[in-house]
mmCIF file of C-alpha atoms in Angstrom:
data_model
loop_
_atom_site.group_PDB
_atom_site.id
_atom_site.type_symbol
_atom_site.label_atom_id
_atom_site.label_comp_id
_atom_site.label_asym_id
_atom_site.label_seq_id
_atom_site.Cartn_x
_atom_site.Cartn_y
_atom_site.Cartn_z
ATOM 1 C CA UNK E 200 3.854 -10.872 37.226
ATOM 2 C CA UNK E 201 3.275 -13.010 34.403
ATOM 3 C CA UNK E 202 -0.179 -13.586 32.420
ATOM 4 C CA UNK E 203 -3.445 -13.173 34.342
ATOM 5 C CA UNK E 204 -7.100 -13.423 33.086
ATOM 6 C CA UNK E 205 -10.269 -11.355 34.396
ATOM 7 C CA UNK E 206 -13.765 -11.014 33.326
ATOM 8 C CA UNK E 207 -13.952 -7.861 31.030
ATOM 9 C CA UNK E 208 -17.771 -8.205 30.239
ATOM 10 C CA UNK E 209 -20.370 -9.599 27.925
ATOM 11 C CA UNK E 210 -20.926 -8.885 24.361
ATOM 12 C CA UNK E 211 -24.535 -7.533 23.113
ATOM 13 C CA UNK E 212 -24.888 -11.279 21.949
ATOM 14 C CA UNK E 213 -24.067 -12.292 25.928
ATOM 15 C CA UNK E 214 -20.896 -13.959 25.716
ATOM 16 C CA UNK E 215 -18.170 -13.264 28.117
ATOM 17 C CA UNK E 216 -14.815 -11.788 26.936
ATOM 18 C CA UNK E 217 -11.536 -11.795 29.546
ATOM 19 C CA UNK E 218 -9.269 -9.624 29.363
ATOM 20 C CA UNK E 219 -5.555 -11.014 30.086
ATOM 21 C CA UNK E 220 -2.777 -9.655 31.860
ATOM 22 C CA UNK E 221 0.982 -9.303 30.866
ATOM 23 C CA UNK E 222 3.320 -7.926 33.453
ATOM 24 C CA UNK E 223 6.889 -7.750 33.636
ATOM 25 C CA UNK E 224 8.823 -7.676 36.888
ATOM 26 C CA UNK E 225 8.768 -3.646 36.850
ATOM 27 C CA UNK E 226 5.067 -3.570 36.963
ATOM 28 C CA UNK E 227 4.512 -2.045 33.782
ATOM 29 C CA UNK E 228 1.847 -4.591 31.931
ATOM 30 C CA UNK E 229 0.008 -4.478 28.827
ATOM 31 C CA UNK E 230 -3.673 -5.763 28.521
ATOM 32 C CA UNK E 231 -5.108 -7.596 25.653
ATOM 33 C CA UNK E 232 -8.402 -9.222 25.266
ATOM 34 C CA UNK E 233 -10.251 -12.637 23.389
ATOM 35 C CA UNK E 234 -12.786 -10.544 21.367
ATOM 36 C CA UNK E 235 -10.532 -8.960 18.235
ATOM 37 C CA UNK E 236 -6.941 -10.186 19.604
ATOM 38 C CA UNK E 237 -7.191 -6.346 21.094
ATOM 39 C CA UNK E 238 -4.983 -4.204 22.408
ATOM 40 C CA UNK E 239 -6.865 -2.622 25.280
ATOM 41 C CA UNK E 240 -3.815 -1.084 27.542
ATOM 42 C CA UNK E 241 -0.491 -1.096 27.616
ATOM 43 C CA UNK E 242 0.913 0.928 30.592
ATOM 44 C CA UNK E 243 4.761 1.800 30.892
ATOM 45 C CA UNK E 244 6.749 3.857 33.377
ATOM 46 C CA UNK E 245 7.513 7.903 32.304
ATOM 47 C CA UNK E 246 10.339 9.945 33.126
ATOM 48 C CA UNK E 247 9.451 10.345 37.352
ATOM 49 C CA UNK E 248 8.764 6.303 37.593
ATOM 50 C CA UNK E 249 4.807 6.788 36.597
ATOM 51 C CA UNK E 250 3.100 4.107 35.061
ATOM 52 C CA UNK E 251 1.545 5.459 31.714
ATOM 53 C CA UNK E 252 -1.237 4.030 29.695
ATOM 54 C CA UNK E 253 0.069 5.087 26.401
ATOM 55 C CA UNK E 254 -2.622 3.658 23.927
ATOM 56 C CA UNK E 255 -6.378 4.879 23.573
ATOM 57 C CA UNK E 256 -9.166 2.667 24.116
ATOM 58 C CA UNK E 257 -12.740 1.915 25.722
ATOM 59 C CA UNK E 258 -13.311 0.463 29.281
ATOM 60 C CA UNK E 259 -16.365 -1.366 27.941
ATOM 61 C CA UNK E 260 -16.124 -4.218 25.693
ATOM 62 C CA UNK E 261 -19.687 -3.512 24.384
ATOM 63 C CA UNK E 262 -17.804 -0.123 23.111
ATOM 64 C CA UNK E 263 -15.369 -2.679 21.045
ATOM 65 C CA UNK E 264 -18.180 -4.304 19.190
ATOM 66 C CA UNK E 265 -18.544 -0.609 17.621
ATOM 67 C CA UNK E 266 -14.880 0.731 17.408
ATOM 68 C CA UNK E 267 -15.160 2.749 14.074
ATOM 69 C CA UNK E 268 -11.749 3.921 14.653
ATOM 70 C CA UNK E 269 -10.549 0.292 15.249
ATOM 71 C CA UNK E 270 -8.655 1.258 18.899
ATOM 72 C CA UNK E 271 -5.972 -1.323 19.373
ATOM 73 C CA UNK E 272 -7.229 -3.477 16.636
ATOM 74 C CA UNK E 273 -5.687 -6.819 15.652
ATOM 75 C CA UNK E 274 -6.450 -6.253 11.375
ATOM 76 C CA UNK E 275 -6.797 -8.781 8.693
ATOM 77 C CA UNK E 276 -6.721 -10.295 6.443
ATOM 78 C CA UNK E 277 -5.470 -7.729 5.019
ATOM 79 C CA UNK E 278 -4.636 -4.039 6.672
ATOM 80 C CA UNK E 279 -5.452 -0.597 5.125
ATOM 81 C CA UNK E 280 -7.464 -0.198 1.858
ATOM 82 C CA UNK E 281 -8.128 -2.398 -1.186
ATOM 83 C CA UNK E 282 -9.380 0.007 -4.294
ATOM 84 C CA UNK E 283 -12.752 -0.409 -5.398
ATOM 85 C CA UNK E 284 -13.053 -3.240 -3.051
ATOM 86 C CA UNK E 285 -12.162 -6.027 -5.857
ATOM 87 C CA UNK E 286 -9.097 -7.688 -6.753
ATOM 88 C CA UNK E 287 -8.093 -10.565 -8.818
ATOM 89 C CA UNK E 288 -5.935 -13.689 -8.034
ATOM 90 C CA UNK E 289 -4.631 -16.095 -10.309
ATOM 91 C CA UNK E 290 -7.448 -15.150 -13.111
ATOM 92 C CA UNK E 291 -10.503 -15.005 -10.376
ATOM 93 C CA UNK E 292 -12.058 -11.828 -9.225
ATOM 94 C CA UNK E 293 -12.882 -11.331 -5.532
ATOM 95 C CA UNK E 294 -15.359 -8.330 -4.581
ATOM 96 C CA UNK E 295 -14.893 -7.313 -0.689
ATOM 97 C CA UNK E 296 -17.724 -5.157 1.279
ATOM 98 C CA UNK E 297 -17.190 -1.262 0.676
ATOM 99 C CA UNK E 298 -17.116 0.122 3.517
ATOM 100 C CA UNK E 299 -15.140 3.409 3.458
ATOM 101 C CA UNK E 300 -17.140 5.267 -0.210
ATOM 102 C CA UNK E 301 -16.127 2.883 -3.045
ATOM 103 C CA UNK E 302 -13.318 0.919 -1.065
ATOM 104 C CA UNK E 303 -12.675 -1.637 1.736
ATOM 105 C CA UNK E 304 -11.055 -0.245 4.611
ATOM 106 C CA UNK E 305 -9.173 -2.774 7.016
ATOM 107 C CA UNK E 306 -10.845 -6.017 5.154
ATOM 108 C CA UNK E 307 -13.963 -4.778 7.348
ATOM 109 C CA UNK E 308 -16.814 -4.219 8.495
ATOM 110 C CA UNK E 309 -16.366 -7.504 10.040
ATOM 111 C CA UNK E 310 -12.719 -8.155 10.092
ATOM 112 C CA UNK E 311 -10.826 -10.181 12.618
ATOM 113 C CA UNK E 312 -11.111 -6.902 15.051
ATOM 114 C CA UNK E 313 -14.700 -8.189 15.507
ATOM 115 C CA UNK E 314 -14.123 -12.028 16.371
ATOM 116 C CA UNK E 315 -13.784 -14.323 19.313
ATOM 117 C CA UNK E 316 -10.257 -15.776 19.047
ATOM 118 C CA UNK E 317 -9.738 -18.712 20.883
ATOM 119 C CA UNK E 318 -6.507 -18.583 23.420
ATOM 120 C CA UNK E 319 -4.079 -21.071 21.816
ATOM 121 C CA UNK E 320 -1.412 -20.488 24.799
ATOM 122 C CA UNK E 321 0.176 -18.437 27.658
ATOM 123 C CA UNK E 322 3.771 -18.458 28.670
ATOM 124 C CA UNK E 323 4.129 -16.366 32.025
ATOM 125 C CA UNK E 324 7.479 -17.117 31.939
ATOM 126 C CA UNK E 325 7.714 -14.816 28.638
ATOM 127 C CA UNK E 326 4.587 -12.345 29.736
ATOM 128 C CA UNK E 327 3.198 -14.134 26.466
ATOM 129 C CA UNK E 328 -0.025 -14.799 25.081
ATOM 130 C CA UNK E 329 -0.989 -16.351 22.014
ATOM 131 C CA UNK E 330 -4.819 -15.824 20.180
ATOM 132 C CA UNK E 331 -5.751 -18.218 17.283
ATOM 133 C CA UNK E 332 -8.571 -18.759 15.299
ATOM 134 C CA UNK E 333 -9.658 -20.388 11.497
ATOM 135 C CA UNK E 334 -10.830 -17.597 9.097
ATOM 136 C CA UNK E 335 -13.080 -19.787 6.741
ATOM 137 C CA UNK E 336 -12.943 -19.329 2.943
ATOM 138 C CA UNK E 337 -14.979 -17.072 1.650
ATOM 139 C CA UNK E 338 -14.647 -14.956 5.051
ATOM 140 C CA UNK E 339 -15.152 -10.729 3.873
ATOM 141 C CA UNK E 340 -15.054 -12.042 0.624
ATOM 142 C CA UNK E 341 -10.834 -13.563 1.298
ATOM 143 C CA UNK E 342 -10.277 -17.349 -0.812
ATOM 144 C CA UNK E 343 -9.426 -19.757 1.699
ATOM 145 C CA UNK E 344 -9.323 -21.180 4.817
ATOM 146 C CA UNK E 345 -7.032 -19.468 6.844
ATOM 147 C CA UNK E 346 -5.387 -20.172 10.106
ATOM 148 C CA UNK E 347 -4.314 -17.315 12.123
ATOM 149 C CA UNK E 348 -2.039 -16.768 14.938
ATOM 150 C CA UNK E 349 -1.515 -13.958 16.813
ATOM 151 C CA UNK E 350 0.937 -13.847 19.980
ATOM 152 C CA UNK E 351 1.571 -10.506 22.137
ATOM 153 C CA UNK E 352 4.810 -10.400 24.211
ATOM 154 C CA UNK E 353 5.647 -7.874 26.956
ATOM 155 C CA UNK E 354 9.655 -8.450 27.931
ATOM 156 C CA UNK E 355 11.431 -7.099 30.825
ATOM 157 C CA UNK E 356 12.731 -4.183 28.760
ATOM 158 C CA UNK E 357 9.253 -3.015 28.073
ATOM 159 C CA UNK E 358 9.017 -4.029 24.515
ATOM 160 C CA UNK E 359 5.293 -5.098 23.442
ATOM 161 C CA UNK E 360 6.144 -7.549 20.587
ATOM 162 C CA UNK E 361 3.616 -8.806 18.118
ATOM 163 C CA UNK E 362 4.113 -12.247 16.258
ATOM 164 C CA UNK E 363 1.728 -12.700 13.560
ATOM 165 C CA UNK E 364 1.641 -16.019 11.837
ATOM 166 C CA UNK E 365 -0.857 -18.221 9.283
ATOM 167 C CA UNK E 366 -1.285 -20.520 6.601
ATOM 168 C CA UNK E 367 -3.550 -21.047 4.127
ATOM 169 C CA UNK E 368 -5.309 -23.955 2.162
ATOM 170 C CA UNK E 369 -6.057 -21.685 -0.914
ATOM 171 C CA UNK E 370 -3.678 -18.155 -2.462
ATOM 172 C CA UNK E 371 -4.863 -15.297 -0.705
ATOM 173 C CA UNK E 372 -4.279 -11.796 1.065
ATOM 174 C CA UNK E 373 -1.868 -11.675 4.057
ATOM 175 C CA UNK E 374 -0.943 -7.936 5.309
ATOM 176 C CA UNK E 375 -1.779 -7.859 9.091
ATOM 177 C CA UNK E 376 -1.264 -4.962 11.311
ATOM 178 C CA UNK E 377 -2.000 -3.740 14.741
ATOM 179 C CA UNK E 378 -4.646 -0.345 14.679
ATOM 180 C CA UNK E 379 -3.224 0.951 18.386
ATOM 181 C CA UNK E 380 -3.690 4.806 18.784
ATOM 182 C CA UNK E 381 -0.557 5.888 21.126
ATOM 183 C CA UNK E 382 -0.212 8.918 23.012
ATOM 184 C CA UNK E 383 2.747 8.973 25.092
ATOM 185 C CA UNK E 384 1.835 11.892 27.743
ATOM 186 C CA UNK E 385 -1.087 9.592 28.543
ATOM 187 C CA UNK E 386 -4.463 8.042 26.670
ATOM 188 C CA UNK E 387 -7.258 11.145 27.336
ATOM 189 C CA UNK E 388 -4.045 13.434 27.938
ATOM 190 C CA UNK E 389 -4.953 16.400 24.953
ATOM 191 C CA UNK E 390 -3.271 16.470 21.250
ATOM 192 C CA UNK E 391 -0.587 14.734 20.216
ATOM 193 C CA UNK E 392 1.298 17.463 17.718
ATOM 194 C CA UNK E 393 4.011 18.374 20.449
ATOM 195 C CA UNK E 394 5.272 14.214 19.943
ATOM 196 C CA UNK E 395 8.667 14.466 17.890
ATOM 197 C CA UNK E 396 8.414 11.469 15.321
ATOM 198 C CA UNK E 397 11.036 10.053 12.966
ATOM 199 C CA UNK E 398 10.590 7.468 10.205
ATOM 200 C CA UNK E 399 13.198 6.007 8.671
ATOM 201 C CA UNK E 400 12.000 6.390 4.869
ATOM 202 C CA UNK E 401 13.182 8.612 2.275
ATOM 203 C CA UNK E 402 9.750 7.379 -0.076
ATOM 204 C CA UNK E 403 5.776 7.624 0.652
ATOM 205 C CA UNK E 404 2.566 6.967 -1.351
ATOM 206 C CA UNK E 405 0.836 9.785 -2.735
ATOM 207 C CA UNK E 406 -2.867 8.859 -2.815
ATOM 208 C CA UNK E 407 -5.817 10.506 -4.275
ATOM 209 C CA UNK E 408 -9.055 12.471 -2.950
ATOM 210 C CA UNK E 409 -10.267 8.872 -1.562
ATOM 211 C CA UNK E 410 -6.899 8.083 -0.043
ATOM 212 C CA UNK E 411 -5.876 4.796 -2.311
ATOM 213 C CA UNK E 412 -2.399 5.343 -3.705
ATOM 214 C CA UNK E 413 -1.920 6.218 -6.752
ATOM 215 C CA UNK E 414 0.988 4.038 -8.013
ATOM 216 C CA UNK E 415 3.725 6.001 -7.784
ATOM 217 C CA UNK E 416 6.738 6.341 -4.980
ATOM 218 C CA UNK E 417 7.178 10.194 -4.150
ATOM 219 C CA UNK E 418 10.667 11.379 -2.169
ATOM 220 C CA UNK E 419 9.816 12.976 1.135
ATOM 221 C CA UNK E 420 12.269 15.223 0.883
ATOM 222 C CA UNK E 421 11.436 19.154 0.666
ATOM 223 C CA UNK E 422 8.372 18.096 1.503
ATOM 224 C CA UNK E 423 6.379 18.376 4.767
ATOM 225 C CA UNK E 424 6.299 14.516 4.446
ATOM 226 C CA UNK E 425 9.680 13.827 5.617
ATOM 227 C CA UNK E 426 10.485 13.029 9.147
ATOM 228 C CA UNK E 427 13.958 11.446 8.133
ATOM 229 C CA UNK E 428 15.030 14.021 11.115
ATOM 230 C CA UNK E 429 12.906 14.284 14.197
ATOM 231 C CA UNK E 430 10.264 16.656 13.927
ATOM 232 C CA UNK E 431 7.040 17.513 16.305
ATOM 233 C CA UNK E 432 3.815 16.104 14.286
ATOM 234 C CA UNK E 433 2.073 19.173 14.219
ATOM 235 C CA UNK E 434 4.846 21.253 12.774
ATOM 236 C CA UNK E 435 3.743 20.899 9.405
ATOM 237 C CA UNK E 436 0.774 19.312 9.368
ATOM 238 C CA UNK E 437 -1.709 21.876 8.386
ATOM 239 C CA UNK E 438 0.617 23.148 5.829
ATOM 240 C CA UNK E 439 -0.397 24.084 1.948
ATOM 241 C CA UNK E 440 0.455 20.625 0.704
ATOM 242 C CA UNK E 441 -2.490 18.604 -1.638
ATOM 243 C CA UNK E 442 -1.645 15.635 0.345
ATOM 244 C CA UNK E 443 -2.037 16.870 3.464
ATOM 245 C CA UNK E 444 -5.060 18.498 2.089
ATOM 246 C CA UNK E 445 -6.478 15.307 0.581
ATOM 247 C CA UNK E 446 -6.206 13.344 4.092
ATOM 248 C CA UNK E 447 -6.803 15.995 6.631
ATOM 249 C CA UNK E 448 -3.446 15.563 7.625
ATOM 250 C CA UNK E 449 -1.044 12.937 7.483
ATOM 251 C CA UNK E 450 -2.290 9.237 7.002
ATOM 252 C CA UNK E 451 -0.091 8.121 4.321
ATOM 253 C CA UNK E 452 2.557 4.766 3.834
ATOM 254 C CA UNK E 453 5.991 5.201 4.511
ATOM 255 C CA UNK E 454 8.205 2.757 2.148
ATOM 256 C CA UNK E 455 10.747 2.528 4.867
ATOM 257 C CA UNK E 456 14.829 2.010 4.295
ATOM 258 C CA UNK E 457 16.752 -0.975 4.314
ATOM 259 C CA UNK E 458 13.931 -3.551 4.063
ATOM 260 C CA UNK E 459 14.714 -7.155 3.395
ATOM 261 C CA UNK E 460 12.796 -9.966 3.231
ATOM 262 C CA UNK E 461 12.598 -11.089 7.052
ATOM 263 C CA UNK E 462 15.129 -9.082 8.560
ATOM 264 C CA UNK E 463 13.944 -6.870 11.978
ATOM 265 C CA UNK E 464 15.094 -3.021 11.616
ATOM 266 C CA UNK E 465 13.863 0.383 13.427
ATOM 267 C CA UNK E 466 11.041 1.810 11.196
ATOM 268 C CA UNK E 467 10.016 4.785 12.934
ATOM 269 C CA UNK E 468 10.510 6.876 16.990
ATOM 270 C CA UNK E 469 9.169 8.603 18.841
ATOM 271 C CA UNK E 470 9.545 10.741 21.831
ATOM 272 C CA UNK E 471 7.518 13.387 23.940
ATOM 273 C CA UNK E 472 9.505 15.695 26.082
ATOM 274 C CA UNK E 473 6.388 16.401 28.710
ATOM 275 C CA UNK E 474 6.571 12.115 30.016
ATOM 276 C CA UNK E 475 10.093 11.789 28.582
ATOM 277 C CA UNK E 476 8.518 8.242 26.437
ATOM 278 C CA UNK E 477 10.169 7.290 23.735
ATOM 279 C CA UNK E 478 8.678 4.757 21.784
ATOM 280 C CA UNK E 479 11.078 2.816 18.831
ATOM 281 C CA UNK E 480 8.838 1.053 16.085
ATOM 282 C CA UNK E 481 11.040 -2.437 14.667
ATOM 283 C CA UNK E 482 9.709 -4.220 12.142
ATOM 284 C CA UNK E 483 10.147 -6.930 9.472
ATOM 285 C CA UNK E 484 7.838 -5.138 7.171
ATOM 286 C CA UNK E 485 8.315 -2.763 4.622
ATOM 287 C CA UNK E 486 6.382 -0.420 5.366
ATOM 288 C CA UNK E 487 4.368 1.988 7.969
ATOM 289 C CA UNK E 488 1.512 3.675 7.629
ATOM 290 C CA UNK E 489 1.580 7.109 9.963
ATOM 291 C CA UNK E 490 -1.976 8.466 10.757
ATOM 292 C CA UNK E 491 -2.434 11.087 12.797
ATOM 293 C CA UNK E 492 -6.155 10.654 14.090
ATOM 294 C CA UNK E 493 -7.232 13.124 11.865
ATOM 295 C CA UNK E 494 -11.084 11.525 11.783
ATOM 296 C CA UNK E 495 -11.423 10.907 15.688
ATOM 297 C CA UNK E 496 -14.273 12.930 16.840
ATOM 298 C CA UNK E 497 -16.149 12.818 20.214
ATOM 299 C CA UNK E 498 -14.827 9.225 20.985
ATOM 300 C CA UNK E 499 -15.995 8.471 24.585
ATOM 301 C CA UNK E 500 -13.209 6.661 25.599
ATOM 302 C CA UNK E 501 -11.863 4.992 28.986
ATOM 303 C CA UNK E 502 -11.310 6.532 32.298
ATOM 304 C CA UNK E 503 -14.120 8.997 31.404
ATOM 305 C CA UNK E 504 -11.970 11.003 28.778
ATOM 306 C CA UNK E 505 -13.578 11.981 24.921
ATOM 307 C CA UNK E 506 -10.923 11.440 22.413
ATOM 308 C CA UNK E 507 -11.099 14.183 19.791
ATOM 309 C CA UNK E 508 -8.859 14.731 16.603
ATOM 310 C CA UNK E 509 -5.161 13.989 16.701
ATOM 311 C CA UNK E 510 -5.445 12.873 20.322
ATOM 312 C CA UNK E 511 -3.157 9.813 19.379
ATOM 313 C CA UNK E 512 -1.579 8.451 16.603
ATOM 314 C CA UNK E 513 -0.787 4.942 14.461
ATOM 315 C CA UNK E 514 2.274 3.595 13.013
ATOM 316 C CA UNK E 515 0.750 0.440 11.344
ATOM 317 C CA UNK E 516 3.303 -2.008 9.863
ATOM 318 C CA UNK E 517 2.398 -2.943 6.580
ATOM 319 C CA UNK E 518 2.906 -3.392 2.745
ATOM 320 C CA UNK E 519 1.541 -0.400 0.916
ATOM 321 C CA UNK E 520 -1.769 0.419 0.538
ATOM 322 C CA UNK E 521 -3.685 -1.505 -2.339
ATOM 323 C CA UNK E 522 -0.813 -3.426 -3.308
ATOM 324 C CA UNK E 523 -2.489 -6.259 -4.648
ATOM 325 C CA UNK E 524 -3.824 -4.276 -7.625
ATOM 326 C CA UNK E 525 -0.420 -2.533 -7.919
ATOM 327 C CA UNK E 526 2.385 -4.684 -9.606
ATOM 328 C CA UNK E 527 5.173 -2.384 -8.507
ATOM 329 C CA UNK E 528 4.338 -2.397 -4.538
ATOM 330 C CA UNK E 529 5.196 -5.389 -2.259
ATOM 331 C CA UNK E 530 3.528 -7.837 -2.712
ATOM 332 C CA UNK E 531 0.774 -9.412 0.147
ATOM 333 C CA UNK E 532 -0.169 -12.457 -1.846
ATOM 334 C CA UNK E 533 0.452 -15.509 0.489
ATOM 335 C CA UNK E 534 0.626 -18.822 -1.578
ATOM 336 C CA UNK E 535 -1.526 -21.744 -0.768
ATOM 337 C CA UNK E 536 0.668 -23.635 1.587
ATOM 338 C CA UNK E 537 3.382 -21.164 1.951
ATOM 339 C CA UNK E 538 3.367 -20.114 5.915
ATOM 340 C CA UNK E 539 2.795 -15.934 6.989
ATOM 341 C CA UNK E 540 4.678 -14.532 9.011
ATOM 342 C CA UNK E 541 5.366 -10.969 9.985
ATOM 343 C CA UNK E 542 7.239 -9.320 13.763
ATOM 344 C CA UNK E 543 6.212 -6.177 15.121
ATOM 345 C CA UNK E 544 7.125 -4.940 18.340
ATOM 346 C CA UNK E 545 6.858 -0.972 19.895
ATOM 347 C CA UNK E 546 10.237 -0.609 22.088
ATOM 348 C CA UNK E 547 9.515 1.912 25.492
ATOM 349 C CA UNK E 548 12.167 4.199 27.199
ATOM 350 C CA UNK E 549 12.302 7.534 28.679
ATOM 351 C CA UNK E 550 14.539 10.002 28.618
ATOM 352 C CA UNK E 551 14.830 12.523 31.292
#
């Protein structure tokens, strides 16, 4: 019980990463490491009593230093994509890396995912760990010196909650997420598309051919977008819909109900009749960005198993897409001086 710390290997550059331990009195733990404030397992009980590890990942941290489809990712500065990979801040233009055609994807291809973070504190009272490190100015191309907190939580009820926290000496970009890929019959288990999923949104974002939003909020409903009721994720995703089309499937930002600034509500579920998981999403942000692993292909992942497409899916808490170049969207500008901070936490049950 409580936080532990192992030896989980040595990075091409040959220095060690541990991978630390959080487990409640049940036995069900999760497993996070230094390198990338990663996710690397987070293991909770089915419907007979099994422990379950519900989130896809690699069993060698050498595999992490490569992690195109950022598996269990701690992302910043700023989560999902950033049009044209420029933006502008109080007059001043910033240009990013592209790294997905003419965008930045995930402020990469060196984001926080791919740094040592230094471990600021654990609390095995709490099954609590907390990562920090100092993202200079200037780092991916962000203004100013920012320091970064990140603390994982695994409570007695099975809740995995994420704390993410910063300040900065200079106006920047704040929008972190977590990249986990779940699968609740089990990481390596098959497809996903028999998962019922509900998000609590009646809005999205269309986007265009390259996935950036286009501006606008669209209602889900009549459309195959809406999962205001509880649907499987493979009912309708290979319907005759351009935005399906566009994405291979759904990887789009839900502008979820009943946000308000700071205040924790039930963004999206979801449930898999085979282990009897259910998995409740709370949140503090507006919104969620649902991707279905459309792009996973040939992934040799752990425990032997190759993850192929829509063999898990995200639900990355966010503000929408691009939103710094888009007046109307929330948005991520953190003021020099003014503190970030942002609650995420993924809620396990079963029911049998």
């Amino acid at each position: 019980m409580g936080v532990t710390a192992k030896k989980f290997g040595n990075l091409t550059s040959g220095e060690e990463i541990t991978l630390y331990h959080l487990e409640n009195k049940s036995g069900a733990y999760a497993e996070v490491m230094d390198y990338g404030a990663i996710l690397v397992k987070l293991c909770v009980p089915d419907k007979d009593g099994e422990l379950t590890d519900v989130v896809l990942g690699y069993d060698d941290v050498q595999q992490y230093e490569v992690n195109g489809c950022f598996f269990g990712a701690i992302i910043g500065r700023s989560g999902n994509r950033i049009a044209g990979a420029r933006f502008s801040l109080y007059g001043q233009e910033y240009q990013l890396d592209k790294n997905e055609n003419d965008n930045n994807l995930h402020s990469g291809p060196n984001g926080f995912e791919k740094k040592i973070w230094t471990v600021k504190n654990t609390d095995s009272d709490k099954n609590a760990i907390t990562f920090s490190r100092i993202s200079p100015d200037g780092e991916n191309g962000f203004p100013g010196e920012f320091q970064v907190s990140v603390t994982y939580e695994f409570t007695e009820d099975n809740t995995l909650q994420i704390y993410y926290s910063g300040i900065s000496d200079k106006a920047t970009l704040a929008n972190m997420t977590n990249h986990s890929y779940f699968n609740l019959t089990g990481e390596g288990s098959g497809k996903v598309l028999d998962t019922y999923l509900t998000i609590h949104a009646r809005d999205y974002n269309p986007v265009d051919e390259f996935s950036i939003p286009t501006g606008e909020y669209a209602a889900v409903e009549g459309t195959p977008m809406d999962f205001n009721k509880a649907k499987k994720i493979g009912q309708e995703i290979e319907a005759d819909f351009q935005q399906l089309k566009f994405t291979g499937g759904y990887d789009h930002n839900y502008v979820t109900d009943n946000y308000a600034k700071g205040s924790r509500r039930t963004v999206a579920v979801a449930y898999n009749e085979t282990s009897g998981i259910t998995m409740d999403v709370v949140s503090d942000c507006p919104c969620v960005q649902f991707y279905a692993g459309n792009f996973v292909i040939d992934e040799k992942g752990k425990n032997g198993h190759v993850y192929n497409k829509r063999e898990g899916f995200c639900l990355e808490t966010q503000v929408e897409p691009n939103a710094v170049n888009v007046e109307a969207f929330h948005s991520p500008v953190l003021e020099a001086g003014e503190k970030y901070q942002s609650f995420t936490a993924y809620k396990f049950d079963v029911r049998k």
